PDB file of C-alpha atoms in Angstrom:
ATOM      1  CA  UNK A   1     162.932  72.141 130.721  1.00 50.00           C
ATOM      2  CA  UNK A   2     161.290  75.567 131.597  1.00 58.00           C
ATOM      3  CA  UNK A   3     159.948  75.831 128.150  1.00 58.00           C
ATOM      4  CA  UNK A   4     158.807  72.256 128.316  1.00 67.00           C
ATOM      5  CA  UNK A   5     156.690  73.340 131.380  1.00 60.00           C
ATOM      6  CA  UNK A   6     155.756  76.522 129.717  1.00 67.00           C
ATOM      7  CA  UNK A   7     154.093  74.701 127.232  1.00 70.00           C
ATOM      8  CA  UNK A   8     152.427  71.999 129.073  1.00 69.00           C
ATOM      9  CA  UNK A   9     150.834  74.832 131.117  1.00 69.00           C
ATOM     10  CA  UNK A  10     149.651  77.026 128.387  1.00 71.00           C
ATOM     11  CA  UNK A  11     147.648  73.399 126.577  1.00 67.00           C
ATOM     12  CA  UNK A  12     146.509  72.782 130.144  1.00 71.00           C
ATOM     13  CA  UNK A  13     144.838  76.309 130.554  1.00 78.00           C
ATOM     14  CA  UNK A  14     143.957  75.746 126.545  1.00 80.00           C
ATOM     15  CA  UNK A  15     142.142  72.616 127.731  1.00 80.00           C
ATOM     16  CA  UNK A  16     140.411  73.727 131.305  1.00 79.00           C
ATOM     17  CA  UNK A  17     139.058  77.377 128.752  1.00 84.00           C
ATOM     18  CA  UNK A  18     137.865  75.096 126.421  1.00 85.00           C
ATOM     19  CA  UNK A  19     136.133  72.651 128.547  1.00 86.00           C
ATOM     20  CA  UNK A  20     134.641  75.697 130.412  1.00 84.00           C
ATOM     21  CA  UNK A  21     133.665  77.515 127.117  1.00 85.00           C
ATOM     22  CA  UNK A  22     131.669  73.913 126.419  1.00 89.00           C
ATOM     23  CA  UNK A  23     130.334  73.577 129.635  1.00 89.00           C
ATOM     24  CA  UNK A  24     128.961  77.308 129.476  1.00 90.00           C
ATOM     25  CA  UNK A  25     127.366  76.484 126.059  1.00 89.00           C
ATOM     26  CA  UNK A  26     125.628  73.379 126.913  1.00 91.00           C
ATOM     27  CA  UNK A  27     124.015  75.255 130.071  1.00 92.00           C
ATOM     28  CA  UNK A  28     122.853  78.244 127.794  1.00 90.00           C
ATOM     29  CA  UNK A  29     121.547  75.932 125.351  1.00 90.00           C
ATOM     30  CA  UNK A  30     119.149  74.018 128.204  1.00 90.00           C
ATOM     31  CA  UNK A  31     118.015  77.452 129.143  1.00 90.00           C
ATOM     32  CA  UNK A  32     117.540  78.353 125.866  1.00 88.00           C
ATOM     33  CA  UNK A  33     115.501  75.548 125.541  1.00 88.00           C
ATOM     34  CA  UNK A  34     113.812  76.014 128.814  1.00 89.00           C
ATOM     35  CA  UNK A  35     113.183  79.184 127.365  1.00 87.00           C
ATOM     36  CA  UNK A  36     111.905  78.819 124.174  1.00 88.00           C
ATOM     37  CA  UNK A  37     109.442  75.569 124.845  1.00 88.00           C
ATOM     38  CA  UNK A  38     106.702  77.451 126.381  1.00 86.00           C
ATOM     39  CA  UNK A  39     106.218  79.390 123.014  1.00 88.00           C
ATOM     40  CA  UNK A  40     106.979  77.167 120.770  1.00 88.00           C
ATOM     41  CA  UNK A  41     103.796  75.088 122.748  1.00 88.00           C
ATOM     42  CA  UNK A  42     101.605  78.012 122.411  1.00 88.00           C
ATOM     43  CA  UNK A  43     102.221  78.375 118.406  1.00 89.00           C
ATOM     44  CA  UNK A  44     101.512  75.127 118.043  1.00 88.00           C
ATOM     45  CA  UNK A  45      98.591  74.802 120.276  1.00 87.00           C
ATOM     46  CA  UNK A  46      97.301  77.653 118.564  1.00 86.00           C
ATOM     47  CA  UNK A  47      96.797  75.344 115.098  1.00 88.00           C
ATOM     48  CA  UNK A  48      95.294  72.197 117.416  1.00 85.00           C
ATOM     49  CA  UNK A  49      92.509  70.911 115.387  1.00 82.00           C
ATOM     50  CA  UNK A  50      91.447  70.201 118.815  1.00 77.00           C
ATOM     51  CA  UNK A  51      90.048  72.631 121.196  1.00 76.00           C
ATOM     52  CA  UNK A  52      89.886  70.101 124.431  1.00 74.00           C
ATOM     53  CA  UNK A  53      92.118  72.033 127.069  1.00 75.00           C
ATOM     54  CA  UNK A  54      93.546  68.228 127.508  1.00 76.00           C
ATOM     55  CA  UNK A  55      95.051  66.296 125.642  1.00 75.00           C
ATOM     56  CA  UNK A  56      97.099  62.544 125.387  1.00 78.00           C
ATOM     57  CA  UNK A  57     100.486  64.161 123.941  1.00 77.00           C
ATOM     58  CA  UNK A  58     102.301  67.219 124.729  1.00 78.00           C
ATOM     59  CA  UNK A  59     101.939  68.598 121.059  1.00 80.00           C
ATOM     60  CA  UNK A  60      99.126  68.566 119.344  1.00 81.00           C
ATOM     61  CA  UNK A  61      98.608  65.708 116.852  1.00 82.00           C
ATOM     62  CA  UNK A  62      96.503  67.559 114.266  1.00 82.00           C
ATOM     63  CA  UNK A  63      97.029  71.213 113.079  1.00 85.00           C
ATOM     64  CA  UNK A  64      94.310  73.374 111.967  1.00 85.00           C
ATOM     65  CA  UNK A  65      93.853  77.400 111.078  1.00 87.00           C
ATOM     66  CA  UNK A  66      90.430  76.951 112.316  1.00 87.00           C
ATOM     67  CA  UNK A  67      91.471  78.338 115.916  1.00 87.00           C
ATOM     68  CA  UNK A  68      92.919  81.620 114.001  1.00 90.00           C
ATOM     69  CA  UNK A  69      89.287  82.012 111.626  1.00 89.00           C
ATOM     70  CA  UNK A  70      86.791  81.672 114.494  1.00 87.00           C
ATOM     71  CA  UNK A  71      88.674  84.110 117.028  1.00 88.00           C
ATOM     72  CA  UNK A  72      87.789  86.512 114.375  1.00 88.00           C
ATOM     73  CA  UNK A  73      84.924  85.656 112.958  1.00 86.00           C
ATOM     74  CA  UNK A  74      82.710  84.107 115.756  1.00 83.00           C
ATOM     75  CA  UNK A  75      82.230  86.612 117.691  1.00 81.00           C
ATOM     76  CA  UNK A  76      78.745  86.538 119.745  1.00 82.00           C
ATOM     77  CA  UNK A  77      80.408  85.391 122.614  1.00 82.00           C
ATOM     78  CA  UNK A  78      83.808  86.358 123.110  1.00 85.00           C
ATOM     79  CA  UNK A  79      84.389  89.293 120.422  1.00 88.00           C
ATOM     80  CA  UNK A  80      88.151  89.440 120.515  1.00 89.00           C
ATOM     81  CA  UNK A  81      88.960  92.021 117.581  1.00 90.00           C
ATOM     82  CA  UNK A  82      86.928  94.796 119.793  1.00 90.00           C
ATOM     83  CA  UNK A  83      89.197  93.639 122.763  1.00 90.00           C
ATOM     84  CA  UNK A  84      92.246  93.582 120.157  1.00 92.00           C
ATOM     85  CA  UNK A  85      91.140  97.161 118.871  1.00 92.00           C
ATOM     86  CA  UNK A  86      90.115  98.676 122.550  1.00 90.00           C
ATOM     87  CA  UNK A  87      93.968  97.533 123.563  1.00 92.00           C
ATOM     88  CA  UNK A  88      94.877  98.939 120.449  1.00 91.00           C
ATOM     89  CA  UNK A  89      93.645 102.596 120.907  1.00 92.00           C
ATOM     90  CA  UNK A  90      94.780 102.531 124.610  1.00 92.00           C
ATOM     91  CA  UNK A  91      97.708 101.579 123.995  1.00 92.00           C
ATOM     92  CA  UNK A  92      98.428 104.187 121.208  1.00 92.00           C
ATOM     93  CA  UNK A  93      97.202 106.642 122.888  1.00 93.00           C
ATOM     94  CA  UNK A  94      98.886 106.378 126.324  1.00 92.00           C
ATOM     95  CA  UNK A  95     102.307 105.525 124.274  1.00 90.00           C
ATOM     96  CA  UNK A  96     101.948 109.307 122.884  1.00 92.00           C
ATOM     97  CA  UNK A  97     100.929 110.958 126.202  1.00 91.00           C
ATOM     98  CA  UNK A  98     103.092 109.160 128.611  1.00 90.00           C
ATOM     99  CA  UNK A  99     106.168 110.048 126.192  1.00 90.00           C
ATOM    100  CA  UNK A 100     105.179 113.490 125.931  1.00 90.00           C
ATOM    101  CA  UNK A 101     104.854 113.470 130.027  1.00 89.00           C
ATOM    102  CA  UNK A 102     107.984 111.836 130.474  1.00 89.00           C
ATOM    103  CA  UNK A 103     110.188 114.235 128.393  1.00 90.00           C
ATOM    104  CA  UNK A 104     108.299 117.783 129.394  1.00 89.00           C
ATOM    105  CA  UNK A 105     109.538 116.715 133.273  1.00 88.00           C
ATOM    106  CA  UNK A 106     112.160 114.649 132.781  1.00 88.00           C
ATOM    107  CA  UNK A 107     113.895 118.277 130.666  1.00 89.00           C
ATOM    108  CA  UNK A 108     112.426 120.568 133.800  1.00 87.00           C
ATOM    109  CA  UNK A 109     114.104 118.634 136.061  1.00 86.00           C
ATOM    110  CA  UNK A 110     117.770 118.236 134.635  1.00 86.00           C
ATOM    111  CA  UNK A 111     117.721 121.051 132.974  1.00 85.00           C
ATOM    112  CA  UNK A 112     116.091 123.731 135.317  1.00 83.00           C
ATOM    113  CA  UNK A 113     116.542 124.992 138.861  1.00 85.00           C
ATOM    114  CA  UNK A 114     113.826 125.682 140.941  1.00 83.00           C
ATOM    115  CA  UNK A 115     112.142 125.716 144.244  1.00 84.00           C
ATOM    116  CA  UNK A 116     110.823 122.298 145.817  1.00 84.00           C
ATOM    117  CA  UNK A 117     112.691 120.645 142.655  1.00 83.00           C
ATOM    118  CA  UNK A 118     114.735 118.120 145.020  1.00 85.00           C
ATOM    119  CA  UNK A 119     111.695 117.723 146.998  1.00 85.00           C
ATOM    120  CA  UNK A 120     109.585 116.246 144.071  1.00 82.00           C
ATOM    121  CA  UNK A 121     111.765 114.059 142.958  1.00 84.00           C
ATOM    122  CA  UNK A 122     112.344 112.184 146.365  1.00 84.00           C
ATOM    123  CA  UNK A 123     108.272 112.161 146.547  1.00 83.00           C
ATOM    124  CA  UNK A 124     108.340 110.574 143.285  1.00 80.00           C
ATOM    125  CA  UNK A 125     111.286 107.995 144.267  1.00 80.00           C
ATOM    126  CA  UNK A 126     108.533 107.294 147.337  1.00 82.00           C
ATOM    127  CA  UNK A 127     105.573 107.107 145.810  1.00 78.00           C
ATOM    128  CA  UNK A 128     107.271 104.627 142.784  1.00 75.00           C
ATOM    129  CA  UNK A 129     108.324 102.312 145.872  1.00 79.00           C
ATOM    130  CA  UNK A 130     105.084 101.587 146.664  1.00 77.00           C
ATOM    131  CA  UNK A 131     103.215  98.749 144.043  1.00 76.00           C
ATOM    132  CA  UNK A 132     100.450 100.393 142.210  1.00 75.00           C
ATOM    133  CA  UNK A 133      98.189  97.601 142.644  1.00 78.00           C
ATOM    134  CA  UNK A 134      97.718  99.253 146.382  1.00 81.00           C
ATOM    135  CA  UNK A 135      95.748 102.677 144.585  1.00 81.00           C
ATOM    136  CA  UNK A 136      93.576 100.420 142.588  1.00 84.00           C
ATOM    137  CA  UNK A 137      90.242 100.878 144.555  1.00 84.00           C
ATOM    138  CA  UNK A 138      90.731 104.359 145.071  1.00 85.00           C
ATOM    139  CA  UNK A 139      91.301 104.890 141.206  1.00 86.00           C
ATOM    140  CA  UNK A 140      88.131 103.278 140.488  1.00 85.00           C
ATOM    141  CA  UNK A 141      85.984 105.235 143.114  1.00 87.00           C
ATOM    142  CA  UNK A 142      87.506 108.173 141.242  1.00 87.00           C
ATOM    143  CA  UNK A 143      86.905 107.474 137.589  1.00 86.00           C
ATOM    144  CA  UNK A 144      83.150 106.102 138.928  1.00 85.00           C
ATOM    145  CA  UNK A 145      82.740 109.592 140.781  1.00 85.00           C
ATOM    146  CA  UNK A 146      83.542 111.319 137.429  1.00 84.00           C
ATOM    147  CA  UNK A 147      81.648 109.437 135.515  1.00 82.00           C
ATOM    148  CA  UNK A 148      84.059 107.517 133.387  1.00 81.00           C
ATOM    149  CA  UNK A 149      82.980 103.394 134.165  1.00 79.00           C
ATOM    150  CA  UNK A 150      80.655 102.987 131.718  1.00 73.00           C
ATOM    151  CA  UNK A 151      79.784 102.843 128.202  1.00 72.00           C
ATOM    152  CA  UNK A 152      82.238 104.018 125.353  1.00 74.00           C
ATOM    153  CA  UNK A 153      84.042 106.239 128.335  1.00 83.00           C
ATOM    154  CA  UNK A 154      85.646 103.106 129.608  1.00 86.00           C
ATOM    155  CA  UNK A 155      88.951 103.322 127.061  1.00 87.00           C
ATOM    156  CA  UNK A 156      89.064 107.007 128.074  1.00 88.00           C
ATOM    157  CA  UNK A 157      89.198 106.108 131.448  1.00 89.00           C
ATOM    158  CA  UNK A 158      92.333 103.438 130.913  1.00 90.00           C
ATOM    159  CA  UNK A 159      94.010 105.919 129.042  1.00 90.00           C
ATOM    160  CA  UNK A 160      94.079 108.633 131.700  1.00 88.00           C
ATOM    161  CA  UNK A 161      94.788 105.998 134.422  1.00 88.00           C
ATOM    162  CA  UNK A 162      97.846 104.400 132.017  1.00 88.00           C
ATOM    163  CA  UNK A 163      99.180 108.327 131.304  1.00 87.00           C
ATOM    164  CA  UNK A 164      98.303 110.266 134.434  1.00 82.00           C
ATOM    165  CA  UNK A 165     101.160 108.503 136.502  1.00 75.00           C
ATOM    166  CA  UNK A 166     103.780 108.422 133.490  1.00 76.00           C
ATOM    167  CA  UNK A 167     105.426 112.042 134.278  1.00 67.00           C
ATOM    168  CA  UNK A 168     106.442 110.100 138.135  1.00 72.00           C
ATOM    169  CA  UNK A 169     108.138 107.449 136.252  1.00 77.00           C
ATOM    170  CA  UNK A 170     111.162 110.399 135.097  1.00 81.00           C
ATOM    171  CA  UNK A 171     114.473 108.844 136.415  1.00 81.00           C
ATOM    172  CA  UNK A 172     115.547 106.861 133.373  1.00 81.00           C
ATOM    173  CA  UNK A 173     114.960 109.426 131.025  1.00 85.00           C
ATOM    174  CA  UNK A 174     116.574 112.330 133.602  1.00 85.00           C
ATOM    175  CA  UNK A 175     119.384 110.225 133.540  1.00 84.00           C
ATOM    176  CA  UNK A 176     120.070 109.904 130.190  1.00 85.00           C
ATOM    177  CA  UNK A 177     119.088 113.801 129.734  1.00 87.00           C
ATOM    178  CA  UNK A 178     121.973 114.809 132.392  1.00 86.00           C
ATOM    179  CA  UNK A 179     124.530 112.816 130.466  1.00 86.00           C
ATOM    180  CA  UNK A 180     124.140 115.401 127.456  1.00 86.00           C
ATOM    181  CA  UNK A 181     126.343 118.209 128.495  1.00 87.00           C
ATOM    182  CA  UNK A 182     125.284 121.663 129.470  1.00 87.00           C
ATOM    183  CA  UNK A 183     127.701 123.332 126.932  1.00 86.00           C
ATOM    184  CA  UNK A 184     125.504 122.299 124.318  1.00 86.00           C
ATOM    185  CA  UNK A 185     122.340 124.696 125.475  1.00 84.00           C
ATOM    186  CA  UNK A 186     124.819 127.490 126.714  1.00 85.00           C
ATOM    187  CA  UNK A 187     125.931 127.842 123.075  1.00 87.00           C
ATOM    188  CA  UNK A 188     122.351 127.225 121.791  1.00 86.00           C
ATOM    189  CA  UNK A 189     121.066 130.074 124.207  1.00 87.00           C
ATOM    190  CA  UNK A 190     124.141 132.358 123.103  1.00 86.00           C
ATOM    191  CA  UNK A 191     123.266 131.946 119.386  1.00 84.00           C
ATOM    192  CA  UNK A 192     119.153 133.379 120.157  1.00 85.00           C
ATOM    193  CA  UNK A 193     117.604 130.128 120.927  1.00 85.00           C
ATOM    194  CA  UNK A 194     114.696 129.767 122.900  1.00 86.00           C
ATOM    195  CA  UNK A 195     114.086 126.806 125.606  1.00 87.00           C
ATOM    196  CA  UNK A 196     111.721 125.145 123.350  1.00 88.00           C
ATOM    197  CA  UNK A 197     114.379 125.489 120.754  1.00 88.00           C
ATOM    198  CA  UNK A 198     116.588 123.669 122.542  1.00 88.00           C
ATOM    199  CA  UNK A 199     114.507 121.223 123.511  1.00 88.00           C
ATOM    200  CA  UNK A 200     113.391 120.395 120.606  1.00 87.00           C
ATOM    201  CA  UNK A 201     116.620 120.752 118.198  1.00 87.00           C
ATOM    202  CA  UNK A 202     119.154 119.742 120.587  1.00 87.00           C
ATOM    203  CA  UNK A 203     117.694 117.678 123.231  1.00 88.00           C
ATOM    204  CA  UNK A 204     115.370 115.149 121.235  1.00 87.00           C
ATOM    205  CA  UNK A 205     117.267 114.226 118.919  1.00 86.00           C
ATOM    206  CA  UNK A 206     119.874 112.924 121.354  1.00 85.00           C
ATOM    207  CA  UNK A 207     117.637 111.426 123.367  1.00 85.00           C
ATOM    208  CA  UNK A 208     116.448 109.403 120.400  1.00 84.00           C
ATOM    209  CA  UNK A 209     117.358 106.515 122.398  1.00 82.00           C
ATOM    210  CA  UNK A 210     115.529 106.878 125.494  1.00 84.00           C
ATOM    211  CA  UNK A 211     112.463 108.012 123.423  1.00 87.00           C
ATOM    212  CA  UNK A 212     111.964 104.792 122.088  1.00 85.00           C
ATOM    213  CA  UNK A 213     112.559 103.140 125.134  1.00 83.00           C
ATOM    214  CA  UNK A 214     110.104 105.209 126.759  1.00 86.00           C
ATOM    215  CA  UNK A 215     107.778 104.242 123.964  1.00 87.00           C
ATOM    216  CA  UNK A 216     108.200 100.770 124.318  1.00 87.00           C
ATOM    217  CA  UNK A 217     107.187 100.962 128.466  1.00 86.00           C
ATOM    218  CA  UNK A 218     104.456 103.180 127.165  1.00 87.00           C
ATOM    219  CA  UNK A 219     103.119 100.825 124.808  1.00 89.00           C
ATOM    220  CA  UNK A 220     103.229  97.465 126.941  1.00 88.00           C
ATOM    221  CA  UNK A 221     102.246  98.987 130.228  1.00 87.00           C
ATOM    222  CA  UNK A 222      98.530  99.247 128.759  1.00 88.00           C
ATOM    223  CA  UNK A 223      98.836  96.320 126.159  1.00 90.00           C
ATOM    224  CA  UNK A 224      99.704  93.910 129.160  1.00 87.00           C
ATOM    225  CA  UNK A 225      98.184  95.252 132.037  1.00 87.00           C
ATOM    226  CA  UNK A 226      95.393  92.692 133.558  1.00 87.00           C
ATOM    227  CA  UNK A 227      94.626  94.737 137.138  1.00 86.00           C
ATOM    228  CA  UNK A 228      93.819  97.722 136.547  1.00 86.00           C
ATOM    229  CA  UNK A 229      92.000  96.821 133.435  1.00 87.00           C
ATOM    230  CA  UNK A 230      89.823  94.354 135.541  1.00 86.00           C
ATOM    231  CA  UNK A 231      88.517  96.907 137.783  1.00 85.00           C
ATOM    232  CA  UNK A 232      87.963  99.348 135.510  1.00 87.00           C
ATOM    233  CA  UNK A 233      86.311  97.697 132.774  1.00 84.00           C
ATOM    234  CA  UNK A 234      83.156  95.764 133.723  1.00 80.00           C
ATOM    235  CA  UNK A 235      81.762  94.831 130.509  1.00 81.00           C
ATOM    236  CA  UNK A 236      82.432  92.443 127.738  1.00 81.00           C
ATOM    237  CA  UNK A 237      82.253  95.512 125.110  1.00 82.00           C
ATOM    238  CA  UNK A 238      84.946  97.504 126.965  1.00 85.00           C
ATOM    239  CA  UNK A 239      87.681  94.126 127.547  1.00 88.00           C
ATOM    240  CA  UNK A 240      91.028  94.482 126.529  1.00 89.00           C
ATOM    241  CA  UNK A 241      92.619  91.569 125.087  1.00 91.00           C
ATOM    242  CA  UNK A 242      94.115  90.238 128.757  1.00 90.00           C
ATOM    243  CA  UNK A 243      90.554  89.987 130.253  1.00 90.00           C
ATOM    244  CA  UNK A 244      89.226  88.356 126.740  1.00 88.00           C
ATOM    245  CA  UNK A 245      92.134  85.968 127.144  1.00 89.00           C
ATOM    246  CA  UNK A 246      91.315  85.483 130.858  1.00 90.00           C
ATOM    247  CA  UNK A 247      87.865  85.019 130.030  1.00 88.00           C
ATOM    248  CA  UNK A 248      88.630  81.916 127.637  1.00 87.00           C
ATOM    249  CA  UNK A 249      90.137  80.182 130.303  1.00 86.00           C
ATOM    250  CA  UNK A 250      86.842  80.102 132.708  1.00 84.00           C
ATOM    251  CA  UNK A 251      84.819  77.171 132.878  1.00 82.00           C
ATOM    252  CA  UNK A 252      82.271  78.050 130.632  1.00 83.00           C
ATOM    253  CA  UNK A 253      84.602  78.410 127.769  1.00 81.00           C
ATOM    254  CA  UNK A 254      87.715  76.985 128.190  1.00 84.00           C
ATOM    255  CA  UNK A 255      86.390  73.522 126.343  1.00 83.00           C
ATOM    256  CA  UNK A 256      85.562  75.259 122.978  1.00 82.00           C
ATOM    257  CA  UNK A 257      88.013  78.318 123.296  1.00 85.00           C
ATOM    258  CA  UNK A 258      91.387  76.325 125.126  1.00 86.00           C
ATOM    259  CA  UNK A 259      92.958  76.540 121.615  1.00 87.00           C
ATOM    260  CA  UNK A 260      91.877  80.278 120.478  1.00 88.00           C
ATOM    261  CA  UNK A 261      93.659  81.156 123.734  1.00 89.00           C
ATOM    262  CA  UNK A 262      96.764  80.183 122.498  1.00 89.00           C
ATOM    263  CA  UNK A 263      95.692  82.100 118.539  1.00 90.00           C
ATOM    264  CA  UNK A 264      94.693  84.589 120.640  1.00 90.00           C
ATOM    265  CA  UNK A 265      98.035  84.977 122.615  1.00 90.00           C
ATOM    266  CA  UNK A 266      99.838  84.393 119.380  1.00 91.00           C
ATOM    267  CA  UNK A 267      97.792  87.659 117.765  1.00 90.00           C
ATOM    268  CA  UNK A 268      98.478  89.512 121.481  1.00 90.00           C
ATOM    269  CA  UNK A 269     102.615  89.027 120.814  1.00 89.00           C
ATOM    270  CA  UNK A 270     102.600  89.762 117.108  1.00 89.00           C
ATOM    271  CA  UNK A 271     102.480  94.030 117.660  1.00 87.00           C
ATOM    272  CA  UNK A 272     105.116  93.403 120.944  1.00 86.00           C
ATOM    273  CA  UNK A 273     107.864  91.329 118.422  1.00 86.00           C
ATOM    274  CA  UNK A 274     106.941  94.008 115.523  1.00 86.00           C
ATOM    275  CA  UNK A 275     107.793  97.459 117.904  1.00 83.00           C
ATOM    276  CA  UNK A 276     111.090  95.363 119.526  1.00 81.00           C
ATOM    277  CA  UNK A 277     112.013  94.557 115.859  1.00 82.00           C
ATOM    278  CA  UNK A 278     111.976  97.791 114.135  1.00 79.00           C
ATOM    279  CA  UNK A 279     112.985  99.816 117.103  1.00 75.00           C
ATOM    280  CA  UNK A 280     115.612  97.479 118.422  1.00 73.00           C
ATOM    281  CA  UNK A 281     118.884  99.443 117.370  1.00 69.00           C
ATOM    282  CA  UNK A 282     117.563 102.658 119.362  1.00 66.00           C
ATOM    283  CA  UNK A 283     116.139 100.275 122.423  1.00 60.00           C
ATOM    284  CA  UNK A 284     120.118  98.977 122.678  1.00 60.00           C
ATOM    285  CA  UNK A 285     121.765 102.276 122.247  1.00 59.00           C
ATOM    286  CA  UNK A 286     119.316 103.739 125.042  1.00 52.00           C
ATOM    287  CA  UNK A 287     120.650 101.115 127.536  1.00 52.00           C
ATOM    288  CA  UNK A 288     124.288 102.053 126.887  1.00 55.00           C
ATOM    289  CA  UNK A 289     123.284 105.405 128.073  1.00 47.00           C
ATOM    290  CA  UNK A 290     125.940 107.188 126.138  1.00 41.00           C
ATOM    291  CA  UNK A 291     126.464 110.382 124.428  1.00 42.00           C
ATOM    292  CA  UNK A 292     127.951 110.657 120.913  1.00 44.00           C
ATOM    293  CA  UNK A 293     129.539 113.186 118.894  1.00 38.00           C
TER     294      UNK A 293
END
């Protein structure tokens, strides 16, 4: 009898796991397809033959690569490989100097002592509470005061805006730098090395990680941003790719350039889905925030 009951509980569990595994799968797969129907709408808006911003069926019912050809080639109006290039070089640029930033501090502060160290880093944690869209008027009366709103100084000006904050934004990478145990520079400083030598033989290579994570925020802070970029850049020649994509949508345009939105948001996600593709192993091992060996 008891193993008669046994049994007839363990199928019964057996039954309520398996309808629960089922049940779990069916919800993930409406979210994934929640999820994934946006973009799949956008690639294939991107090939509409038409460019009307609407239209009688949700998909498009002819498919063209005219969309892709003209957002390159006509370009007296809206010249979107300058705004692809100008987010380009911004981006680049404020990837390699925010990075740099973050690790010079992020190593001073877990790995030094000194005066007013504790007190920085709770102004930082302050200051990073507050949303940066609140500075934005101030940072333009700045960069206008110096000179840097117009002309070819414009990308100059997004770059130092992008960068200049980066060494506040330390706490991940601290983190990840105070997991790496002290023993390690103790022996390196026994054997004749120098702080740089440790930094740079010991320390970066562990953090391997967290650099590419770091690169990634770098990267799509700039490549994304809209705000900043809007007040910063007032002309046509100095856009980045989310004002040019902002601009198709106004009235003006968005009859003849609805559909090279969508191309043009296709070309904007192509360099994101590259960097999380070949950099993916380190971005996963930087958010177990271990140590090995």
């Amino acid at each position: 009898m008891t193993g008669t009951v046994r049994s007839e509980k363990m199928h019964n569990q057996r039954t309520a796991r398996r309808i629960a595994d089922i049940a779990t799968h069916l919800f993930l797969g409406v979210l994934a397809i929640i999820w994934v129907m946006p973009i799949v709408w956008v690639v294939l808006e991107s090939f509409n033959k038409s460019t009307a911003p609407y239209q009688p069926t949700f998909f498009p019912r002819e498919y063209s690569l005219n969309n892709y050809k003209q957002l390159f080639t006509e370009t007296s109006v809206l010249n979107f490989p300058k705004m692809f290039m100008n987010t380009l070089i911004i981006a680049i640029f404020t990837c390699l100097i925010s990075v740099t930033f973050v690790l010079i501090v992020s190593f001073c502060l877990s790995r030094m002592r000194f005066r007013f160290r504790k007190i920085y880093m709770n102004i930082a944690l302050i200051l990073g509470m507050f949303p940066s869209i609140m500075a934005v008027v101030a940072i333009y009366f700045i960069l206008k005061a110096l000179g840097l709103t117009g002309g070819g100084l414009t990308n100059i000006a997004l770059i130092i805006v992008y960068s200049a904050g980066s060494g506040m934004i330390f706490y991940v990478m601290k983190g990840y730098m105070d997991t790496i145990p002290m023993s390690l520079d103790e022996a390196a400083y026994l054997d004749g090395c120098t702080r740089w030598q440790v930094f740079r033989l010991i320390i970066l290579p562990i953090a391997k990680p967290m650099i590419v994570y770091q690169a990634i925020i770098g990267f799509l802070t700039p490549w994304l941003d809209f705000v900043l970029a809007k007040a910063i850049a007032r002309t046509q020649d100095n856009y980045t790719v989310s004002l040019g994509l902002w601009k198709m949508l106004e009235k003006e345009y968005i009859h003849d350039w609805f559909a090279r939105f969508a191309a043009g948001a296709v070309c904007v996600s192509i360099p994101i889905v590259i960097l999380f593709i070949f950099m993916q192993r380190y971005y996963q091992e930087s958010m177990a925030g271990s140590v090995k060996g």
